[in-house]
Coordinates of C-alpha atoms in Angstrom, one line a residue:
M239 CA 228.0 153.5 51.6
S240 CA 228.0 155.8 54.7
V241 CA 225.0 157.9 55.7
E242 CA 226.9 161.0 54.8
E243 CA 227.7 159.6 51.3
H244 CA 224.1 158.6 50.8
T245 CA 222.8 162.0 51.8
R246 CA 225.3 163.7 49.5
G247 CA 224.2 161.4 46.7
R248 CA 220.6 162.3 47.2
M249 CA 221.4 166.0 47.2
Q250 CA 223.3 165.7 43.9
T251 CA 220.4 163.8 42.4
R252 CA 218.0 166.5 43.5
Q253 CA 220.2 169.2 42.0
I254 CA 220.5 167.3 38.7
L255 CA 216.8 166.7 38.5
G256 CA 216.2 170.4 39.4
V257 CA 218.5 171.6 36.6
F258 CA 216.9 169.2 34.1
H259 CA 213.4 170.2 35.1
R260 CA 214.2 173.9 34.9
M261 CA 215.8 173.4 31.4
L262 CA 212.6 171.6 30.3
E263 CA 210.4 174.4 31.6
L264 CA 212.5 177.0 29.6
I265 CA 212.3 174.9 26.4
V266 CA 208.5 174.5 26.7
R267 CA 208.1 178.2 27.5
G268 CA 210.1 179.0 24.3
I269 CA 207.9 176.7 22.3
S270 CA 204.8 178.3 23.8
L271 CA 206.0 181.8 23.0
L272 CA 206.7 180.7 19.4
V273 CA 203.2 179.2 19.0
A274 CA 201.6 182.3 20.6
F275 CA 203.6 184.5 18.2
I276 CA 202.4 182.5 15.2
R277 CA 198.8 182.7 16.4
G278 CA 198.9 186.4 16.7
P279 CA 198.6 189.0 19.5
A280 CA 197.1 188.2 22.8
K281 CA 193.6 189.5 23.7
S282 CA 192.2 190.6 27.0
Q283 CA 188.7 191.0 28.3
P284 CA 186.6 193.9 27.0
P285 CA 186.0 196.9 29.2
I286 CA 183.0 197.1 31.5
K287 CA 180.3 199.4 30.3
D288 CA 177.5 198.5 32.7
L289 CA 178.4 199.6 36.3
T290 CA 175.9 197.1 37.7
L291 CA 178.6 194.5 37.1
L292 CA 180.8 196.2 39.7
Y293 CA 178.6 195.5 42.7
S294 CA 179.2 192.6 45.1
A295 CA 176.5 190.0 45.3
T296 CA 175.9 191.2 48.9
T297 CA 175.2 194.7 47.6
L298 CA 173.1 193.5 44.7
A299 CA 170.9 191.5 47.0
L300 CA 170.4 194.5 49.2
K301 CA 169.5 196.7 46.3
I302 CA 167.0 194.2 44.9
R303 CA 165.2 193.7 48.2
N304 CA 165.1 197.5 48.8
R305 CA 163.7 197.9 45.2
Q306 CA 166.7 200.0 44.0
L307 CA 167.4 197.5 41.3
T308 CA 165.2 194.8 39.6
S309 CA 166.3 191.2 39.4
E310 CA 165.5 191.3 35.7
D311 CA 167.9 194.2 35.1
V312 CA 170.7 192.5 37.1
V313 CA 170.2 189.2 35.2
T314 CA 170.1 191.0 31.9
S315 CA 173.3 192.8 32.7
Y316 CA 175.1 189.6 33.3
I317 CA 173.7 187.9 30.2
E318 CA 174.9 190.7 28.1
R319 CA 178.3 190.5 29.7
I320 CA 178.6 186.8 29.1
K321 CA 177.7 187.3 25.4
E322 CA 180.4 189.9 25.2
I323 CA 183.2 187.9 26.7
Q324 CA 182.4 184.4 25.6
P325 CA 183.8 184.7 22.0
I326 CA 187.1 185.8 23.5
L327 CA 187.4 183.7 26.6
N328 CA 185.3 180.5 26.0
C329 CA 184.4 180.1 29.6
V330 CA 180.7 179.1 29.4
V331 CA 179.6 175.7 28.1
A332 CA 175.8 175.9 28.7
E333 CA 173.3 178.6 29.6
R334 CA 169.7 179.0 30.8
F335 CA 169.3 182.7 30.0
E336 CA 165.6 182.6 29.1
K337 CA 164.6 180.6 32.1
A338 CA 166.8 182.8 34.3
L339 CA 165.0 186.0 33.0
K340 CA 161.6 184.4 33.6
E341 CA 162.6 183.5 37.2
A342 CA 163.9 187.1 37.7
R343 CA 160.6 188.6 36.5
I344 CA 158.8 186.4 39.0
C345 CA 161.1 187.8 41.8
D346 CA 160.3 191.3 40.7
E347 CA 156.5 190.7 40.5
L348 CA 156.6 189.3 44.0
L349 CA 158.3 192.4 45.3
K350 CA 155.6 194.5 43.7
S351 CA 152.7 192.5 44.9
Q352 CA 150.5 193.1 48.0
D353 CA 151.9 190.0 49.5
A354 CA 155.5 191.1 49.1
P355 CA 157.8 189.7 51.8
S356 CA 159.5 192.2 54.1
V357 CA 163.1 193.3 53.6
E358 CA 164.0 191.7 57.0
F359 CA 162.4 188.4 55.9
L360 CA 164.3 188.4 52.7
A361 CA 167.6 189.3 54.3
K362 CA 167.3 186.4 56.7
E363 CA 165.5 183.7 54.7
K364 CA 166.3 184.6 51.1
P365 CA 169.7 186.5 51.3
L366 CA 170.3 185.9 47.5
F367 CA 166.8 186.8 46.4
G368 CA 167.0 187.6 42.6
I369 CA 170.7 187.2 42.3
P370 CA 172.1 185.2 39.3
F371 CA 175.0 182.7 39.9
T372 CA 177.0 180.2 37.9
T373 CA 178.7 176.9 38.6
K374 CA 181.1 174.5 36.9
D375 CA 180.0 171.7 34.6
C376 CA 180.7 169.1 37.3
I377 CA 178.0 170.2 39.8
A378 CA 174.5 169.2 39.0
V379 CA 171.9 171.8 38.0
E380 CA 168.4 170.4 37.3
N381 CA 167.6 170.0 33.6
M382 CA 171.1 170.9 32.5
Q383 CA 174.0 168.9 31.2
Q384 CA 176.6 167.5 33.5
T385 CA 179.5 166.4 31.2
A386 CA 182.5 167.1 33.4
G387 CA 184.3 167.7 30.1
L388 CA 184.0 164.0 29.0
V389 CA 182.8 163.4 25.4
V390 CA 180.9 160.3 26.3
R391 CA 178.7 162.4 28.7
K392 CA 177.8 165.1 26.2
N393 CA 174.1 164.2 26.2
I394 CA 173.7 163.6 29.9
V395 CA 171.1 165.9 31.5
V396 CA 170.5 165.6 35.3
D397 CA 167.1 165.6 36.8
K398 CA 167.9 167.1 40.2
D399 CA 170.2 169.8 41.7
A400 CA 173.3 169.1 43.7
E401 CA 172.8 169.9 47.3
A402 CA 174.8 173.1 47.2
I403 CA 172.8 174.3 44.2
K404 CA 169.5 173.4 45.9
L405 CA 170.6 175.5 48.9
M406 CA 171.5 178.4 46.6
K407 CA 168.1 178.3 45.0
S408 CA 166.4 178.1 48.4
A409 CA 168.2 181.3 49.3
G410 CA 166.7 183.0 46.3
A411 CA 169.5 182.7 43.8
I412 CA 169.0 182.0 40.1
P413 CA 171.2 179.6 38.1
L414 CA 172.5 181.3 35.0
A415 CA 175.1 179.2 33.2
L416 CA 177.6 176.3 33.5
T417 CA 181.4 176.9 33.1
N418 CA 184.2 174.9 31.5
V419 CA 186.4 172.4 33.3
S420 CA 189.3 170.1 32.6
E421 CA 188.5 166.6 31.5
L422 CA 186.8 164.9 34.5
A423 CA 188.0 167.7 36.8
M424 CA 191.5 166.2 37.2
W425 CA 193.9 168.7 35.7
W426 CA 194.9 172.3 36.4
E427 CA 194.2 173.7 32.9
S428 CA 190.5 173.9 31.8
S429 CA 190.5 172.2 28.4
N430 CA 188.6 169.2 27.0
C431 CA 187.6 167.6 23.7
L432 CA 184.0 168.8 24.1
F433 CA 184.3 172.5 24.6
G434 CA 187.9 173.4 23.9
I435 CA 190.2 175.6 26.0
T436 CA 189.3 178.5 28.2
K437 CA 191.6 181.6 28.1
N438 CA 192.8 183.9 30.8
P439 CA 190.9 187.3 30.9
Y440 CA 194.1 189.2 31.6
N441 CA 196.0 187.6 28.7
T442 CA 194.4 185.0 26.4
R443 CA 197.8 183.3 25.9
H444 CA 197.7 182.1 29.5
I445 CA 195.7 179.5 31.3
V446 CA 192.8 179.9 33.8
G447 CA 193.6 177.0 36.0
G448 CA 191.4 174.0 36.7
S449 CA 189.3 172.3 37.3
S450 CA 187.0 175.2 38.1
G451 CA 188.9 177.3 35.5
G452 CA 185.9 178.4 33.5
E453 CA 184.3 179.7 36.7
G454 CA 187.4 181.5 37.8
C455 CA 187.6 183.1 34.4
L456 CA 183.9 184.1 34.3
Q457 CA 184.1 185.7 37.8
A458 CA 187.3 187.7 36.9
A459 CA 185.7 188.9 33.7
A460 CA 182.6 190.1 35.7
G461 CA 180.3 187.6 33.9
S462 CA 178.7 186.4 37.2
P463 CA 178.2 187.9 40.7
V464 CA 179.3 184.7 42.4
G465 CA 180.1 181.1 41.5
I466 CA 180.2 177.6 43.0
G467 CA 183.3 175.5 42.4
S468 CA 184.7 172.3 43.8
D469 CA 188.2 171.5 45.0
I470 CA 190.0 168.1 45.5
G471 CA 193.6 169.3 45.0
G472 CA 193.3 173.0 44.4
S473 CA 190.5 173.2 41.8
I474 CA 188.9 176.3 43.4
R475 CA 192.1 178.0 44.7
M476 CA 194.3 177.7 41.6
P477 CA 191.7 179.2 39.2
A478 CA 191.0 181.9 41.8
F479 CA 194.8 182.7 41.9
F480 CA 195.3 182.6 38.2
N481 CA 192.3 184.9 37.6
G482 CA 192.8 187.3 40.5
I483 CA 189.6 186.5 42.5
F484 CA 188.7 185.1 45.9
G485 CA 188.1 181.3 46.2
H486 CA 187.5 179.3 49.3
K487 CA 188.0 175.6 50.1
P488 CA 185.9 175.0 53.2
S489 CA 186.9 172.8 56.2
K490 CA 186.3 169.1 55.3
G491 CA 182.8 167.8 55.7
I492 CA 181.2 171.2 56.0
V493 CA 179.5 171.4 52.5
S494 CA 177.8 168.4 51.0
N495 CA 179.5 166.9 48.0
D496 CA 176.2 165.4 46.8
G497 CA 175.7 166.1 43.1
Q498 CA 179.4 166.5 42.1
Y499 CA 180.6 164.4 39.2
P500 CA 182.9 162.6 39.3
S501 CA 181.9 161.7 42.9
A502 CA 184.5 160.5 45.3
Q503 CA 185.3 156.8 45.1
S504 CA 186.5 156.4 48.7
Y505 CA 186.2 157.9 52.1
D506 CA 189.7 159.4 51.8
Q507 CA 188.8 161.0 48.5
D508 CA 185.6 162.4 49.9
Q509 CA 187.6 164.0 52.7
L510 CA 189.8 165.7 50.1
L511 CA 186.8 167.0 48.1
A512 CA 185.1 170.3 49.0
I513 CA 182.5 172.5 47.3
G514 CA 182.9 176.2 47.9
P515 CA 182.4 179.8 46.8
M516 CA 184.3 181.8 44.1
C517 CA 183.8 185.6 43.8
R518 CA 185.4 189.0 43.2
Y519 CA 184.6 190.5 46.6
A520 CA 185.7 189.0 49.9
Q521 CA 182.5 189.9 51.7
D522 CA 180.6 187.5 49.5
L523 CA 182.6 184.5 50.8
T524 CA 180.8 184.5 54.1
L525 CA 177.4 185.0 52.6
I526 CA 177.8 182.1 50.2
L527 CA 179.4 179.7 52.7
K528 CA 176.6 180.3 55.2
I529 CA 174.1 179.2 52.6
I530 CA 175.8 176.1 51.2
A531 CA 177.1 174.9 54.6
D532 CA 173.4 174.8 55.7
K533 CA 173.1 173.4 59.3
N534 CA 176.9 172.9 59.5
A535 CA 177.4 176.7 59.3
D536 CA 177.0 176.8 63.1
L537 CA 180.3 174.9 63.4
L538 CA 182.2 177.7 61.6
K539 CA 181.4 180.8 63.8
L540 CA 180.9 182.9 60.7
N541 CA 179.0 185.6 62.6
Q542 CA 181.7 185.9 65.1
K543 CA 183.6 189.2 64.9
V544 CA 187.3 188.7 64.5
D545 CA 189.9 190.9 66.2
I546 CA 192.7 190.8 63.6
S547 CA 195.3 191.9 66.2
K548 CA 194.6 188.8 68.2
I549 CA 195.4 186.4 65.4
K550 CA 198.7 184.5 65.4
L551 CA 200.3 184.7 62.0
Y552 CA 202.6 182.0 60.5
Y553 CA 204.0 181.7 56.9
M554 CA 206.3 179.9 54.6
E555 CA 207.6 181.3 51.3
D556 CA 207.9 177.9 49.6
D557 CA 207.5 174.2 50.3
G558 CA 211.2 173.7 51.2
G559 CA 212.2 172.2 47.9
Q560 CA 210.2 169.3 46.4
Y561 CA 211.4 167.3 43.4
L562 CA 210.1 168.5 40.1
I563 CA 208.2 171.6 41.5
S564 CA 208.9 175.0 40.0
P565 CA 210.6 177.5 42.4
V566 CA 208.3 180.2 43.7
D567 CA 208.5 183.3 41.6
P568 CA 210.3 186.2 43.3
E569 CA 207.3 188.5 42.8
I570 CA 205.1 186.0 44.7
K571 CA 207.7 185.9 47.5
A572 CA 207.9 189.7 47.5
A573 CA 204.1 189.8 47.8
M574 CA 204.2 187.5 50.8
K575 CA 206.7 189.8 52.5
R576 CA 204.5 192.8 51.8
V577 CA 201.6 191.0 53.5
V578 CA 203.7 190.1 56.5
N579 CA 205.0 193.7 56.8
Y580 CA 201.4 195.0 56.4
F581 CA 200.1 193.0 59.3
E582 CA 203.1 194.1 61.5
K583 CA 202.5 197.8 60.7
A584 CA 198.7 197.8 60.7
H585 CA 198.0 195.4 63.5
K586 CA 201.2 194.9 65.4
I587 CA 201.3 191.2 64.5
K588 CA 204.8 189.7 64.3
A589 CA 204.5 186.8 61.8
T590 CA 206.5 183.6 62.5
K591 CA 208.3 182.0 59.6
L592 CA 208.0 178.2 59.8
N593 CA 209.9 175.3 58.3
I594 CA 207.5 172.4 58.1
K595 CA 209.7 169.7 56.6
M596 CA 206.9 167.3 55.8
L597 CA 205.6 169.8 53.1
K598 CA 208.4 168.5 50.9
K599 CA 206.2 165.4 50.6
S600 CA 203.1 167.2 49.6
T601 CA 202.7 165.5 46.2
A602 CA 203.2 162.0 47.5
L603 CA 200.9 162.5 50.4
W604 CA 198.1 163.8 48.1
L605 CA 198.6 160.9 45.7
A606 CA 198.4 158.4 48.6
N607 CA 195.1 159.9 49.8
M608 CA 193.7 159.7 46.2
A609 CA 194.6 156.0 45.8
C610 CA 191.6 153.9 45.0
K611 CA 190.6 150.3 45.7
D612 CA 189.2 147.8 43.1
E613 CA 190.7 149.5 40.1
K614 CA 188.3 152.4 40.3
D615 CA 191.1 154.7 39.0
F616 CA 191.2 157.4 36.4
S617 CA 191.2 154.8 33.6
Y618 CA 187.9 153.6 34.9
E619 CA 186.5 157.2 35.2
L620 CA 187.5 157.9 31.5
T621 CA 185.0 155.2 30.4
N622 CA 182.2 157.0 32.4
R623 CA 182.5 154.2 34.9
K624 CA 181.7 151.5 32.3
G625 CA 185.0 149.5 32.5
Q626 CA 188.7 150.2 32.0
L627 CA 190.2 152.3 29.2
N628 CA 192.8 150.7 27.0
I629 CA 195.3 153.4 27.5
W630 CA 197.9 152.3 24.9
L631 CA 195.3 152.0 22.2
E632 CA 194.0 155.4 23.2
F633 CA 197.5 156.9 22.8
I634 CA 197.6 155.6 19.3
K635 CA 194.2 157.0 18.5
W636 CA 195.3 160.4 20.0
M637 CA 198.3 160.5 17.7
L638 CA 195.9 159.8 14.8
F639 CA 193.6 162.6 15.9
M640 CA 190.9 160.0 16.7
S641 CA 190.8 160.1 20.5
N642 CA 188.0 161.7 22.5
H643 CA 190.4 162.3 25.4
T644 CA 193.0 165.0 26.1
L645 CA 196.7 164.0 26.2
I646 CA 197.0 164.9 29.9
A647 CA 194.0 162.7 30.7
L648 CA 195.8 159.7 29.1
F649 CA 199.0 160.5 30.9
T650 CA 197.1 160.8 34.2
A651 CA 195.5 157.4 33.7
M652 CA 198.9 155.9 32.8
F653 CA 200.6 157.5 35.8
E654 CA 198.0 156.0 38.1
K655 CA 198.7 152.5 36.8
F656 CA 202.3 152.8 38.0
G657 CA 201.5 154.9 41.1
I658 CA 201.0 154.2 44.7
K659 CA 198.8 151.2 45.3
H660 CA 196.1 151.3 47.9
G661 CA 197.0 149.2 51.0
S662 CA 200.7 148.8 50.0
E663 CA 203.4 149.4 52.6
K664 CA 204.2 152.8 51.0
H665 CA 200.5 153.8 51.0
V666 CA 200.1 152.9 54.7
R667 CA 203.2 154.9 55.6
L668 CA 202.2 158.0 53.7
M669 CA 198.7 157.9 55.1
Q670 CA 200.2 157.9 58.6
Q671 CA 202.5 160.8 57.7
S672 CA 199.3 162.7 56.5
K673 CA 197.9 162.3 60.0
D674 CA 201.2 163.3 61.6
L675 CA 201.3 166.5 59.4
Y676 CA 197.7 167.3 60.3
Q677 CA 198.6 167.0 64.0
E678 CA 201.5 169.3 63.5
F679 CA 199.3 171.9 61.9
K680 CA 196.7 171.5 64.6
D681 CA 199.3 172.1 67.3
I682 CA 200.6 175.2 65.5
L683 CA 197.4 176.9 64.5
G684 CA 195.0 176.0 67.3
E685 CA 191.9 178.1 67.1
D686 CA 193.6 181.5 66.6
G687 CA 196.3 180.8 64.1
V688 CA 196.5 181.5 60.4
F689 CA 199.1 180.1 57.9
L690 CA 200.1 182.1 54.8
Y691 CA 201.4 180.0 52.0
P692 CA 201.8 180.3 48.2
T693 CA 198.7 179.2 46.2
H694 CA 201.0 178.3 43.3
P695 CA 204.7 178.8 42.6
T696 CA 204.1 180.9 39.4
A697 CA 201.5 183.2 37.9
A698 CA 199.3 181.6 35.2
P699 CA 201.5 179.7 32.8
M700 CA 201.0 179.8 29.0
H701 CA 198.6 177.3 27.5
H702 CA 199.9 173.7 27.7
E703 CA 202.9 174.7 29.8
P704 CA 201.5 172.7 32.8
L705 CA 202.5 169.5 30.9
C706 CA 206.1 170.1 31.9
K707 CA 205.4 171.0 35.5
P708 CA 202.5 168.7 36.4
F709 CA 203.1 168.6 40.1
N710 CA 203.0 172.4 40.8
F711 CA 199.5 171.9 42.1
S712 CA 201.0 170.4 45.3
Y713 CA 200.9 173.8 47.1
T714 CA 197.1 173.6 47.2
A715 CA 196.8 169.8 47.2
I716 CA 198.5 169.4 50.6
I717 CA 195.8 171.6 52.2
N718 CA 193.1 169.1 50.9
V719 CA 195.1 166.3 52.6
L720 CA 194.9 168.3 55.9
G721 CA 191.2 169.0 55.4
L722 CA 191.7 172.6 56.6
P723 CA 189.9 175.7 55.3
A724 CA 191.9 177.8 52.8
T725 CA 191.1 181.0 51.0
A726 CA 192.9 182.1 47.8
C727 CA 193.4 185.9 48.1
P728 CA 194.5 188.2 45.1
L729 CA 197.3 190.6 45.7
G730 CA 197.3 192.6 42.4
L731 CA 199.1 191.9 39.1
N732 CA 202.7 191.0 38.4
K733 CA 205.0 192.8 35.9
Q734 CA 203.4 190.8 33.0
G735 CA 199.9 192.0 34.1
L736 CA 198.9 188.6 35.4
P737 CA 197.3 188.1 38.9
I738 CA 199.3 186.9 41.8
G739 CA 198.3 186.2 45.5
I740 CA 198.6 183.8 48.4
Q741 CA 196.3 181.3 50.2
V742 CA 195.3 181.8 53.8
V743 CA 194.9 178.6 55.9
A744 CA 193.4 178.2 59.3
G745 CA 192.6 175.4 61.8
L746 CA 189.7 173.0 61.2
Y747 CA 186.3 174.8 61.3
Q748 CA 188.1 178.2 61.6
D749 CA 186.9 179.4 58.2
H750 CA 185.9 182.7 59.7
L751 CA 189.6 183.5 60.4
T752 CA 190.6 183.0 56.7
F753 CA 187.6 185.2 55.7
A754 CA 188.7 188.0 58.1
I755 CA 192.2 187.9 56.7
A756 CA 190.8 187.9 53.1
E757 CA 188.8 191.0 53.8
E758 CA 191.8 192.7 55.4
L759 CA 194.0 191.9 52.5
E760 CA 191.3 193.3 50.1
R761 CA 191.3 196.5 52.1
G762 CA 195.1 196.7 52.2
F763 CA 196.0 195.5 48.6
G764 CA 192.9 196.2 46.5
G765 CA 191.5 192.7 45.8
W766 CA 190.2 192.0 42.3
V767 CA 191.6 194.2 39.6
P768 CA 188.8 195.0 37.1
P769 CA 189.3 195.5 33.4
A770 CA 189.0 199.0 32.0
I771 CA 185.7 200.7 32.8
V772 CA 183.8 202.8 30.3
A773 CA 181.2 204.8 32.1

């Protein structure tokens, strides 16, 4: 067979697979619509009645230290909001409301005392003084559960904070609640056998993403000023995208992964994993990252003023056409074009459209970087690291409604058994291609370049739809492979009333550039879209 015939054959195979996959998506969407119709009308988040919920964390902190608001009032406002939205959205899995109120009163009493610290001291040393925050049920908070959505961990309570939580507390912040995740944080819909499924605040028939999906949902519904998520393949950015908020995956190695469960099983996995901020307002990204990056914050130049007009802008509208990946929605491509046009008109920046061919291998590259030695795979994780799960027996139990695991968790474990083996010829080749792709991005972006890229090919799918398009997470996953900073930025709602947006990527340690672009996009396109407001 000639090279030309071989190429033609591969193209035909790609086309056939593409048609089959698209038909499968349409069938599953039809089934989802039928199920949704049977279950009744969709719900959305209730209106906001307390205007305190509309302030950014930065503004709330300023008002508390200037004694314009009390910490107790702020914490109370968010507790009441969580109680209001939880029955509809199911985003919170554990709370410490009474303890948080007690800690808030201590903050207020300190401010009233003769020994009250100065406003300047608080702004510098305790920038989140009296501010409540939330985090996902994977990141350790002292004396709280850490289940990671795994039934066998339902009674596990941790005795110390994750490093990021410890730093948030040191900055004066008050932990308020834990939010729902996918089982063991390895799927992009937040659902598990312990706490059930979390629903999108803009339309409860749709997903919130994962694994930080409960956190993305809570932020979008104004149930918390700021949140902390973690991201190994898009687990901050996809929920941020689906819920219309800002979410940032920091440069690799900047924020400590200590206290995240499941923890990384290898150096390569640890390089993929990042803990970062999730919030409604772009200005809070810098505030939170400065805190949780601790001494590494100096590497990021977060205090450096950015001249937007000096930034080099690059973009791609899609990945070039991977197998079994949904095409990018026309509305998302249109939003990308509006962004490109905005920067050209507002800042005289002519964006360069790229064609990075290696992005067609995004899924394979991420899977190679996730490959584990010594059988410490997902089947091992599902036993809470106590052995290997009998996957076939567990499938039988699932069909008999006797399994403690989600169907997608079992499929993931099975897929890994037949996937890329660590140290194999294919694994070595893909790891080298990962390094080559990083070098390509390094050469393009330098220290003044920004890359605009879809966060996901579609707006939030309906519940369970991800089962027929499992690899759509590749748009975020490839940025984890590169270790580069990326900020998911909302760009309003589509015609169905669901959030859409893009992710902004910069060179290593150039997180300040993605934040500058995020703030500019917020000014130009409105940022988070709040629910109805009743004053």
